[in-house]
Short mmCIF file of C-alpha atoms in Angstrom, two decimals:
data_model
loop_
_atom_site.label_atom_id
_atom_site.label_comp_id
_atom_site.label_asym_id
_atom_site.label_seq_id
_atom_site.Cartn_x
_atom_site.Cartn_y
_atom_site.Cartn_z
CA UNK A 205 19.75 51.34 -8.69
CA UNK A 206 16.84 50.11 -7.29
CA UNK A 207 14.59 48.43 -9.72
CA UNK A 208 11.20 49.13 -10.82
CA UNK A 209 8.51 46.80 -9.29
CA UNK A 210 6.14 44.30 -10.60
CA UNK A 211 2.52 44.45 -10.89
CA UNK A 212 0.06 42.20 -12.00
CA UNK A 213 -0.74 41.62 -16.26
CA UNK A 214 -4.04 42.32 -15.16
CA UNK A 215 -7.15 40.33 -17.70
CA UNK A 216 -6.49 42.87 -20.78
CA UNK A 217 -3.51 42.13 -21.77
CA UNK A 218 -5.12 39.76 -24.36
CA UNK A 219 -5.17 42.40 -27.95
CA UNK A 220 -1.57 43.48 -26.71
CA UNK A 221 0.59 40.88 -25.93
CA UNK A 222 -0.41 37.46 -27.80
CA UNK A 223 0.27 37.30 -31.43
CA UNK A 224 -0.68 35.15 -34.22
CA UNK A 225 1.86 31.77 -34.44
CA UNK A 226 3.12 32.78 -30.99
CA UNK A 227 3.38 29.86 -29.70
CA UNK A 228 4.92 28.06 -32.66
CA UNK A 229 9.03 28.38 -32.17
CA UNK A 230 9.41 25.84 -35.31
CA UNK A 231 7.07 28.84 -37.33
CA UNK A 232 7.62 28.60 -41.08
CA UNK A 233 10.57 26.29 -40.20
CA UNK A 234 11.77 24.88 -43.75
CA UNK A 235 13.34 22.33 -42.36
CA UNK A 236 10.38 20.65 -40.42
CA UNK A 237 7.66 20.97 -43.24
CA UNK A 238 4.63 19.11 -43.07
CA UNK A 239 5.65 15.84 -44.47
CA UNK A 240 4.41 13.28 -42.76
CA UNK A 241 6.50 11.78 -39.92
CA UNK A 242 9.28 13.92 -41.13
CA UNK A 243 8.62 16.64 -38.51
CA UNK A 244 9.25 14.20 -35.54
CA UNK A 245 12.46 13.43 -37.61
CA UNK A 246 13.91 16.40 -38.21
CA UNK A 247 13.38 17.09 -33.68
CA UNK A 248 9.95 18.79 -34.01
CA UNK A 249 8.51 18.55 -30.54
CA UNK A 250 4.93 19.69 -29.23
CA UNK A 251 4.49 20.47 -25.47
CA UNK A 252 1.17 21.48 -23.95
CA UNK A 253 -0.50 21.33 -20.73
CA UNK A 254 -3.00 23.43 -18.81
CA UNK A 255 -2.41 25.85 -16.11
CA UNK A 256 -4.31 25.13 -12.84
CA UNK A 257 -5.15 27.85 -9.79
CA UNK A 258 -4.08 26.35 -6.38
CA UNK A 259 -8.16 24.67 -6.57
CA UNK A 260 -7.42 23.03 -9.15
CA UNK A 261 -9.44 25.34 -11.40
CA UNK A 262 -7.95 25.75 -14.86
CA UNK A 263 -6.73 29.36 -15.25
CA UNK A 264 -8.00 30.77 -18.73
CA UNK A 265 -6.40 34.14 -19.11
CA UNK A 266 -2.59 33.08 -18.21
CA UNK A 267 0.37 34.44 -21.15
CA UNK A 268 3.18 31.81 -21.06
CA UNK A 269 6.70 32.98 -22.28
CA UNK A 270 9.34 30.28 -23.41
CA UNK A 271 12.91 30.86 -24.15
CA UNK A 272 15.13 27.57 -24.96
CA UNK A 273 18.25 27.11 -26.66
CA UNK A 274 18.44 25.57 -30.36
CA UNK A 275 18.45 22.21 -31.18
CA UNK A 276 22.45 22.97 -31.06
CA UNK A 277 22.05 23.79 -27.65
CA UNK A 278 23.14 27.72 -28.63
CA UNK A 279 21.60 30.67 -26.57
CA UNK A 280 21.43 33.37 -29.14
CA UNK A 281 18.88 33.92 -30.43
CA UNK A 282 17.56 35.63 -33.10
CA UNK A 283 15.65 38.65 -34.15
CA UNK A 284 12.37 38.05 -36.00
CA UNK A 285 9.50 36.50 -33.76
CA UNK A 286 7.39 38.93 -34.61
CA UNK A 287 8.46 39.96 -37.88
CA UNK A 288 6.12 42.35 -39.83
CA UNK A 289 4.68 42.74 -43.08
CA UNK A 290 5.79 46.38 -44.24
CA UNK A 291 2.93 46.89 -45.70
CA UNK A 292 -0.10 46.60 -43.42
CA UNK A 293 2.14 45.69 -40.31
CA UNK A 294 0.38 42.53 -39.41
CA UNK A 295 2.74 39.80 -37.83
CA UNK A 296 3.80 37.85 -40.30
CA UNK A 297 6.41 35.68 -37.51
CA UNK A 298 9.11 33.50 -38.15
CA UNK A 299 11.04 33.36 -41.40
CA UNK A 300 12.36 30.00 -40.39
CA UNK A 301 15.18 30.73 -41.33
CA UNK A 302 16.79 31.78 -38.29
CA UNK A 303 15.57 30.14 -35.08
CA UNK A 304 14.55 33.03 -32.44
CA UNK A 305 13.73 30.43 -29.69
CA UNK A 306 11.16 32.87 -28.10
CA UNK A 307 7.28 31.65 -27.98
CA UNK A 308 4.50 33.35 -26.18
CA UNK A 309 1.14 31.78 -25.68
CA UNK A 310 -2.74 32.23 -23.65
CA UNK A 311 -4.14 29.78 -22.74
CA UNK A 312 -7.28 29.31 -24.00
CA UNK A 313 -10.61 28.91 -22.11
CA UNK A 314 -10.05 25.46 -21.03
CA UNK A 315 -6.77 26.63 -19.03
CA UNK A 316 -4.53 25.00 -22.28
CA UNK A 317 -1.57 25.88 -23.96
CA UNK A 318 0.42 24.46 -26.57
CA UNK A 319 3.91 25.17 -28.20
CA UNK A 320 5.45 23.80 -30.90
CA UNK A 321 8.72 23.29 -30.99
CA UNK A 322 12.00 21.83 -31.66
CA UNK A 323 14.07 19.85 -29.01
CA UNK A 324 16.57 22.43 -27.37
CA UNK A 325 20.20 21.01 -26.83
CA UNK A 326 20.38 21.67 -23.31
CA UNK A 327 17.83 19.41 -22.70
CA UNK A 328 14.68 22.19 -21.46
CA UNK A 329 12.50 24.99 -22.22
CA UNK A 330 12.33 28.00 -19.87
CA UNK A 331 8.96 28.79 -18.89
CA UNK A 332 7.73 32.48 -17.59
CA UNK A 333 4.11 32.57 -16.30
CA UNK A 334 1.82 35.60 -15.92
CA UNK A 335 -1.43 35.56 -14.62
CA UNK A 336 -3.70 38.48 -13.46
CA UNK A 337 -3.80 36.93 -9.30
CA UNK A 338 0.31 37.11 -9.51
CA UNK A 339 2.06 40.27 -8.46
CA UNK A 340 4.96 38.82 -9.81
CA UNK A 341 5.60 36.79 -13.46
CA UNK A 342 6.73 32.97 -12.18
CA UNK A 343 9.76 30.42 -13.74
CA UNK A 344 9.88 27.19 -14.47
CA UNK A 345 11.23 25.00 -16.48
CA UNK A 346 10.22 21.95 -18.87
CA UNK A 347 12.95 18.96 -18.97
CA UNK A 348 12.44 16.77 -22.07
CA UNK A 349 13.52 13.40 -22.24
CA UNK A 350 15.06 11.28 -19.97
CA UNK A 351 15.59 12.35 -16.06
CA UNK A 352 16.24 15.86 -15.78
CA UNK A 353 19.93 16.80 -14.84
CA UNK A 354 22.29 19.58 -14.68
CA UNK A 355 23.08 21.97 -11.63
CA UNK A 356 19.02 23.16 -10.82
CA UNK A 357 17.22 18.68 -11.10
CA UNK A 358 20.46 17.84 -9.37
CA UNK A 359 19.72 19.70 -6.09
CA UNK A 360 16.09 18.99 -6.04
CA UNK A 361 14.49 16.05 -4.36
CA UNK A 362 14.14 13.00 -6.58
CA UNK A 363 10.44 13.58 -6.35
CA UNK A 364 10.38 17.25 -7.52
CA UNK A 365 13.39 16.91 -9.68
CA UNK A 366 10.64 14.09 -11.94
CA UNK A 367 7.90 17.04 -11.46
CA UNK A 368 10.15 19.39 -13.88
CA UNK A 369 9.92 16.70 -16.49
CA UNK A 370 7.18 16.58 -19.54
CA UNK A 371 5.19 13.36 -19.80
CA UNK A 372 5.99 12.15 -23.66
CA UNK A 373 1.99 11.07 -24.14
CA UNK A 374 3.69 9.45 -28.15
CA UNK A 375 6.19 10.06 -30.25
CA UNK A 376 7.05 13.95 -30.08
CA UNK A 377 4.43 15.01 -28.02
CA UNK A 378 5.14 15.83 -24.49
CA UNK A 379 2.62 17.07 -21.46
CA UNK A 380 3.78 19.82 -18.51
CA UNK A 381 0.79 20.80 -16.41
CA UNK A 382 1.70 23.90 -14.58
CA UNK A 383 0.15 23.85 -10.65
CA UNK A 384 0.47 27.41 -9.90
CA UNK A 385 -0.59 26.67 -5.67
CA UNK A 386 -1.45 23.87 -3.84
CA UNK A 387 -0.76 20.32 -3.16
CA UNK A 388 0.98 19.95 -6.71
CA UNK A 389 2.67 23.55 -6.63
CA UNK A 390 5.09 23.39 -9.97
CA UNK A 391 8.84 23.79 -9.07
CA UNK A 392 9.38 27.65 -9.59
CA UNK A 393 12.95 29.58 -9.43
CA UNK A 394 13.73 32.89 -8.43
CA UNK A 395 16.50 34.75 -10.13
CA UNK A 396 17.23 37.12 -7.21
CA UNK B 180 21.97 27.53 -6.56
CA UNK B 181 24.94 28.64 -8.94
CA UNK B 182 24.61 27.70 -12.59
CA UNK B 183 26.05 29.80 -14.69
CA UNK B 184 25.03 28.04 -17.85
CA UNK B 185 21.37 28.58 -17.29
CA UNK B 186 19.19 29.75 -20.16
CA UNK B 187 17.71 32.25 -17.98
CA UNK B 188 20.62 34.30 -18.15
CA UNK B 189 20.33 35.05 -21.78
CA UNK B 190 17.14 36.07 -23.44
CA UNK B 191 15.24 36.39 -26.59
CA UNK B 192 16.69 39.16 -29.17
CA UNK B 193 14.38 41.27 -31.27
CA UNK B 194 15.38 43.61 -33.85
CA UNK B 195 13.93 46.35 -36.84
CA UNK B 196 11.89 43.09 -38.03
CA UNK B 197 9.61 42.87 -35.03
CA UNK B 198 8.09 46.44 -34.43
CA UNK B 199 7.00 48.71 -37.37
CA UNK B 200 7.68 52.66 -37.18
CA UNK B 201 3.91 53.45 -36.32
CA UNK B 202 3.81 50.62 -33.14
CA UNK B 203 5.30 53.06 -30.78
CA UNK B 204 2.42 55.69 -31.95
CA UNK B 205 -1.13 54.71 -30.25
CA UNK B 206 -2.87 57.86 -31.66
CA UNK B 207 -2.58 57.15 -35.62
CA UNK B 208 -3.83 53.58 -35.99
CA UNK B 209 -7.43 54.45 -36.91
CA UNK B 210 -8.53 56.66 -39.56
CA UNK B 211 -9.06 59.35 -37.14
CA UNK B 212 -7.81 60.55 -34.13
CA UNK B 213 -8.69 59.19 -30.53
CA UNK B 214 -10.69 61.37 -27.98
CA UNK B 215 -8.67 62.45 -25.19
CA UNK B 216 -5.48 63.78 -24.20
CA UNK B 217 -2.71 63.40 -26.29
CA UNK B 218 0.44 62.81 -24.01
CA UNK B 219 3.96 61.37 -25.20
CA UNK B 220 5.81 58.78 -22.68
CA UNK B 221 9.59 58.69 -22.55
CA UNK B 222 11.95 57.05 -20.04
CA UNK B 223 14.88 54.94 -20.23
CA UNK B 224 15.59 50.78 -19.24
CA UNK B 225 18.30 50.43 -17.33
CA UNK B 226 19.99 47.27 -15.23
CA UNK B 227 20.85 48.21 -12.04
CA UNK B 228 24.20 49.15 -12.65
CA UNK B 229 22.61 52.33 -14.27
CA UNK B 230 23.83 50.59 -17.95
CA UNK B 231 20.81 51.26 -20.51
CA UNK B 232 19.28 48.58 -22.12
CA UNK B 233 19.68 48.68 -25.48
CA UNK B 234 17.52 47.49 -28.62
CA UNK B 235 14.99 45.43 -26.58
CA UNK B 236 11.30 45.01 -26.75
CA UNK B 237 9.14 47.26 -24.96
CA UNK B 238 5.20 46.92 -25.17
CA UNK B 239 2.26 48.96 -23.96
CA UNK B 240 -1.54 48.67 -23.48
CA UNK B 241 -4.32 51.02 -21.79
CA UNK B 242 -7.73 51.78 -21.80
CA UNK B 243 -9.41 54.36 -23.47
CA UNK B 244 -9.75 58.28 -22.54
CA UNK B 245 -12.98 56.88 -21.30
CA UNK B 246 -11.35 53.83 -18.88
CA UNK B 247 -12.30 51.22 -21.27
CA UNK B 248 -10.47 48.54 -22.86
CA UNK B 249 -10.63 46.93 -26.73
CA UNK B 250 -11.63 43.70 -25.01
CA UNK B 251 -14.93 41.41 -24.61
CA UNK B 252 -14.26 41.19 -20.62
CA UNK B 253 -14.49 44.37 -19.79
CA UNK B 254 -17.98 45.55 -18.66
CA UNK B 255 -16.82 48.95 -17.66
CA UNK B 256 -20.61 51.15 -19.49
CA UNK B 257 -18.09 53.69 -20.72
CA UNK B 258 -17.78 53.89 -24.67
CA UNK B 259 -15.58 52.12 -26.93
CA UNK B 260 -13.02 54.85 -29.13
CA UNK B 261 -13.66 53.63 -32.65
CA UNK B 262 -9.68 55.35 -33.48
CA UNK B 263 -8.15 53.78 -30.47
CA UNK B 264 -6.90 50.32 -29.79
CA UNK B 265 -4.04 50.81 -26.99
CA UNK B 266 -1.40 48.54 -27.79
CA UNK B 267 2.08 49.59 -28.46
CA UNK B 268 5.04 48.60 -28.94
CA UNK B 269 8.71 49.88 -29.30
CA UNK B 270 12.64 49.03 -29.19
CA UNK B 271 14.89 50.47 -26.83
CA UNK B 272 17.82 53.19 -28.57
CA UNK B 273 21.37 52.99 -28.04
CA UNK B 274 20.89 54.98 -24.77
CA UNK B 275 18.09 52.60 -23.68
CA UNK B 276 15.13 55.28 -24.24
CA UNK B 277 11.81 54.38 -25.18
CA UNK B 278 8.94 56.61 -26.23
CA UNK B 279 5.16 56.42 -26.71
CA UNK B 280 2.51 59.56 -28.09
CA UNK B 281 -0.73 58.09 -26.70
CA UNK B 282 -3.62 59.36 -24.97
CA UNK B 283 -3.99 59.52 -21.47
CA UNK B 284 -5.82 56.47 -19.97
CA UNK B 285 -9.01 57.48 -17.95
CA UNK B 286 -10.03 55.26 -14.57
CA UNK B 287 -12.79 53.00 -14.28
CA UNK B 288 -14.26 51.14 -11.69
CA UNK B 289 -13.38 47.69 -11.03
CA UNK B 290 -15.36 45.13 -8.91
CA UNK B 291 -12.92 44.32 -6.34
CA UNK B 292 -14.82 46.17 -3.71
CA UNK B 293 -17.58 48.85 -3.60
CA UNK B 294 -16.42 51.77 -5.41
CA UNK B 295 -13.31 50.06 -6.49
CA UNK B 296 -11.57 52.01 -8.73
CA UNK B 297 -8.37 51.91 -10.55
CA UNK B 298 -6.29 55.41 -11.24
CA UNK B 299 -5.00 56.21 -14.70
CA UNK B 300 -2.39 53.60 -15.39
CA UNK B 301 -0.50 52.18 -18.40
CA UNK B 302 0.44 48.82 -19.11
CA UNK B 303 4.34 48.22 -19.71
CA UNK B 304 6.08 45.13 -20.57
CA UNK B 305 9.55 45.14 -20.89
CA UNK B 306 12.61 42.83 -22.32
CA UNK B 307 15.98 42.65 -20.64
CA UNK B 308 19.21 41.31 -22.11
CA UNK B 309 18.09 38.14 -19.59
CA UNK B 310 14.84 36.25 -19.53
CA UNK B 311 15.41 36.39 -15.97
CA UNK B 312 15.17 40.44 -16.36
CA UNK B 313 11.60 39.93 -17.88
CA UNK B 314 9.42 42.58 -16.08
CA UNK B 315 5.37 43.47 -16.21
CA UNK B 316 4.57 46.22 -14.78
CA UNK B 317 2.30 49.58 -14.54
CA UNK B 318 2.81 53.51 -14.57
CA UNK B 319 1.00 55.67 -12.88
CA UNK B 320 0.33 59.34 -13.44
CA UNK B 321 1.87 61.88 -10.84
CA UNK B 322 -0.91 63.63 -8.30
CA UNK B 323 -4.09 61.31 -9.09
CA UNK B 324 -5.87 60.98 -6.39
CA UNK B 325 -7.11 57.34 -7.08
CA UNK B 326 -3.34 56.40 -6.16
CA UNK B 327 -4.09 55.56 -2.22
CA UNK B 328 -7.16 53.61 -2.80
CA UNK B 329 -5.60 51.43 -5.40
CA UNK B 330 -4.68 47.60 -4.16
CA UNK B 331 -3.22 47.09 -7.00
CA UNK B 332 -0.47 49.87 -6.95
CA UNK B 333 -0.54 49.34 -3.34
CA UNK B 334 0.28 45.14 -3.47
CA UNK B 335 3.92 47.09 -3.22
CA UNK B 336 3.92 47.95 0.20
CA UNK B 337 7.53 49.73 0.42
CA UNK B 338 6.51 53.28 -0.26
CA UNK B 339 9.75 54.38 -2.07
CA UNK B 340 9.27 51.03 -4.76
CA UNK B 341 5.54 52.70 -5.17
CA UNK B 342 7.25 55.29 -6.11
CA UNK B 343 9.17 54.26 -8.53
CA UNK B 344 5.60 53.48 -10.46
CA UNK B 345 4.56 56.80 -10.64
CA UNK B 346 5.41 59.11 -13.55
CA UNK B 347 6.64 62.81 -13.50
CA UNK B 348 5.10 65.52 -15.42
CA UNK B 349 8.35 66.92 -17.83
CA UNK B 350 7.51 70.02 -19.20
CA UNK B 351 10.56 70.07 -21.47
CA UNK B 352 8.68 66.76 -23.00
CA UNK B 353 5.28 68.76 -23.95
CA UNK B 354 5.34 69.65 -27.06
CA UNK B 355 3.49 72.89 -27.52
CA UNK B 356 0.05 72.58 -29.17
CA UNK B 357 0.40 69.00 -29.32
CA UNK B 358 0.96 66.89 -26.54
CA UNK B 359 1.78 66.55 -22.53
CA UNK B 360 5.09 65.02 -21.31
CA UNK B 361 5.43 62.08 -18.95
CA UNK B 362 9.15 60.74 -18.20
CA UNK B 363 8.94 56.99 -16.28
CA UNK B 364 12.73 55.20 -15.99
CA UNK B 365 12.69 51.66 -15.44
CA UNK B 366 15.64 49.20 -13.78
CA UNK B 367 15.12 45.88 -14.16
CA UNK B 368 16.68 43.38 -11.67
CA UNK B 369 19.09 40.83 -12.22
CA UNK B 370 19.97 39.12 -13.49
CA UNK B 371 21.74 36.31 -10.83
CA UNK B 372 23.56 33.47 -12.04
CA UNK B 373 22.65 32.03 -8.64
CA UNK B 374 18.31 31.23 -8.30
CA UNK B 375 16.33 29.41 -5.04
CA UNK B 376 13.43 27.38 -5.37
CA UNK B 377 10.61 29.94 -5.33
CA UNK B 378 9.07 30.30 -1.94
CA UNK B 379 11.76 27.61 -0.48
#
């Protein structure tokens, strides 16, 4: 079958899509807490960055999607990002129970986004990028760590192989810019 | 590229916990009922192999009868609906159906170029068993005669994929003295365990 084509998010997605804690994957996590220093511990991470237009320009009304495996390195997922108070049906999010390793985030009007997270096992984050000038939602991916490896960083150049990887600014806290044109175009994939 | 171990390939899971029974409902979130006209919007998600898609996320949002939307950047002088938002959201059934009782979205004008304006169209974003499946798109109502001065709809320049945009009419859908039927099937693509450098 022939499958249904893409068209742009468009700049109203903002009162559908984005949801309170959307961009918090460790959300209500009762292992991470907010003792202090015992988050970095226990693997909590925060990435952030802006997203940039091909002049540079920071792009305010971009959604960013992130799908990672646990800190396990397992793929399953879990039900419950958006879980919902039965009552008034506000999103209540993440039991932290399970971990659902789906985030979704705007950035905000300086072109910034930020997730909190914990490390994945397999070493990086799956990004998905919408913006209303794309016809079609972009990948990437965020390498933590040391040198990213693993069948995709191995067949890159060196030199775009260390663009997939997240600056650690300090302890925990890592950096991915997104370029979406230009000069310092991010690495995207296409799933054909 | 082959990697068959690559995230992509799976995807997030959502369940009964993450969409409440009135979500897929646009018309009964005020205390009143929205202006316009009340249509229900059914379809299935499919992969390309024709296999439903079962139990994942589907989500919706529109403008107004009038063409405008619940947000601070649109200019559009048409009024706000105090009983209408025009989010949604839904999960797929066992045989991959989704449905939506909204309103029918009016067009506006947009200031892309003089007397820009967009036709009736509806939102969708939709959740494959892959997050390499993810898909944004829009639907289109059948017949409206905005649909060949669009540039949006028309940024797919295969005329059969434009197509595939465009709603029906299903008069087995109406319900009588209630509401108009639209039917709108979506395939997602993929997903590939092999992927290419985008634009490379």
């Amino acid at each position: 079958m022939k499958p249904t084509p893409s068209q742009t998010i468009g700049p109203f997605y903002g009162y559908a899509l984005p949801f309170a804690g959307g961009g918090d994957i460790r959300g209500g996590d009762i292992r991470g807490g907010d003792i202090r220093g015992g988050d970095i511990a226990r693997g909590g991470i925060t990435v952030h960055g802006h997203v940039y237009d091909g002049a540079g320009a920071p792009v305010s009304d971009a959604l960013l999607e992130f799908w990672q495996a646990d800190p396990s390195g397992g793929l399953r997922g879990a039900p419950g990002t958006l879980r919902r108070d039965p009552v008034t049906g506000a999103i209540i999010g993440r039991d932290g129970v399970a971990f659902t390793g789906f985030g979704r985030t705007p950035t905000d009007a300086d072109g910034h986004w930020t997730l909190r997270t914990h490390t994945p096992g397999n070493g990086y984050i799956s990004v998905c990028l919408f913006a209303r000038g794309l016809l079609h939602h972009l990948y990437t991916r965020v390498y933590l760590g040391a040198e990213p490896s693993g069948p995709l960083a191995d067949a890159l150049t060196p030199e775009r192989r260390r663009a997939l990887a997240a600056v650690e600014e300090r302890e925990g806290v890592y950096r991915f810019d997104i370029h979406m044109q230009g000069e310092k175009e991010t690495v995207f994939l296409d799933f054909a | 590229m082959e990697d068959p171990d690559a995230a992509e390939l799976t995807g997030p899971v959502f369940g009964v916990t993450d969409v409440s029974p009135l979500d897929a409902d646009l018309t009964r979130r005020h205390l009143a009922e929205p202006l316009g006209e009340r249509i229900t919007v059914e379809g299935r998600v499919l992969d390309r192999d024709g296999r439903p898609v079962r139990g994942q996320l589907v989500e919706v949002w529109q403008a107004n009868a009038a063409g405008r939307y619940r947000h601070q950047g649109d200019g559009h002088p048409a009024p706000l609906d105090p009983n209408f938002t025009g989010a949604g959201r839904c999960l797929t059934d066992d045989e991959g159906y989704y449905r939506f009782t909204t309103i029918k979205p009016g067009a506006y004008p947009w200031r892309n170029h003089v007397n820009a304006w967009r036709p009736a169209h509806i939102h969708f974003s939709v959740f494959g068993r892959a997050f390499a499946q993810r898909l944004v798109t829009q639907m289109y109502f059948p017949n409206d005669p905005l649909l060949p001065y669009d540039p949006v709809l028309n940024s797919v320049t295969d005329e059969r994929a434009r197509a595939r945009l465009v709603a029906a009419y299903d008069h087995d859908l109406s319900v009588p003295e209630w509401s108009l039927g639209y039917r709108w099937d979506i395939t997602l693509d993929g997903p590939a365990a092999t992927w290419t450098e985008h634009g490379r």
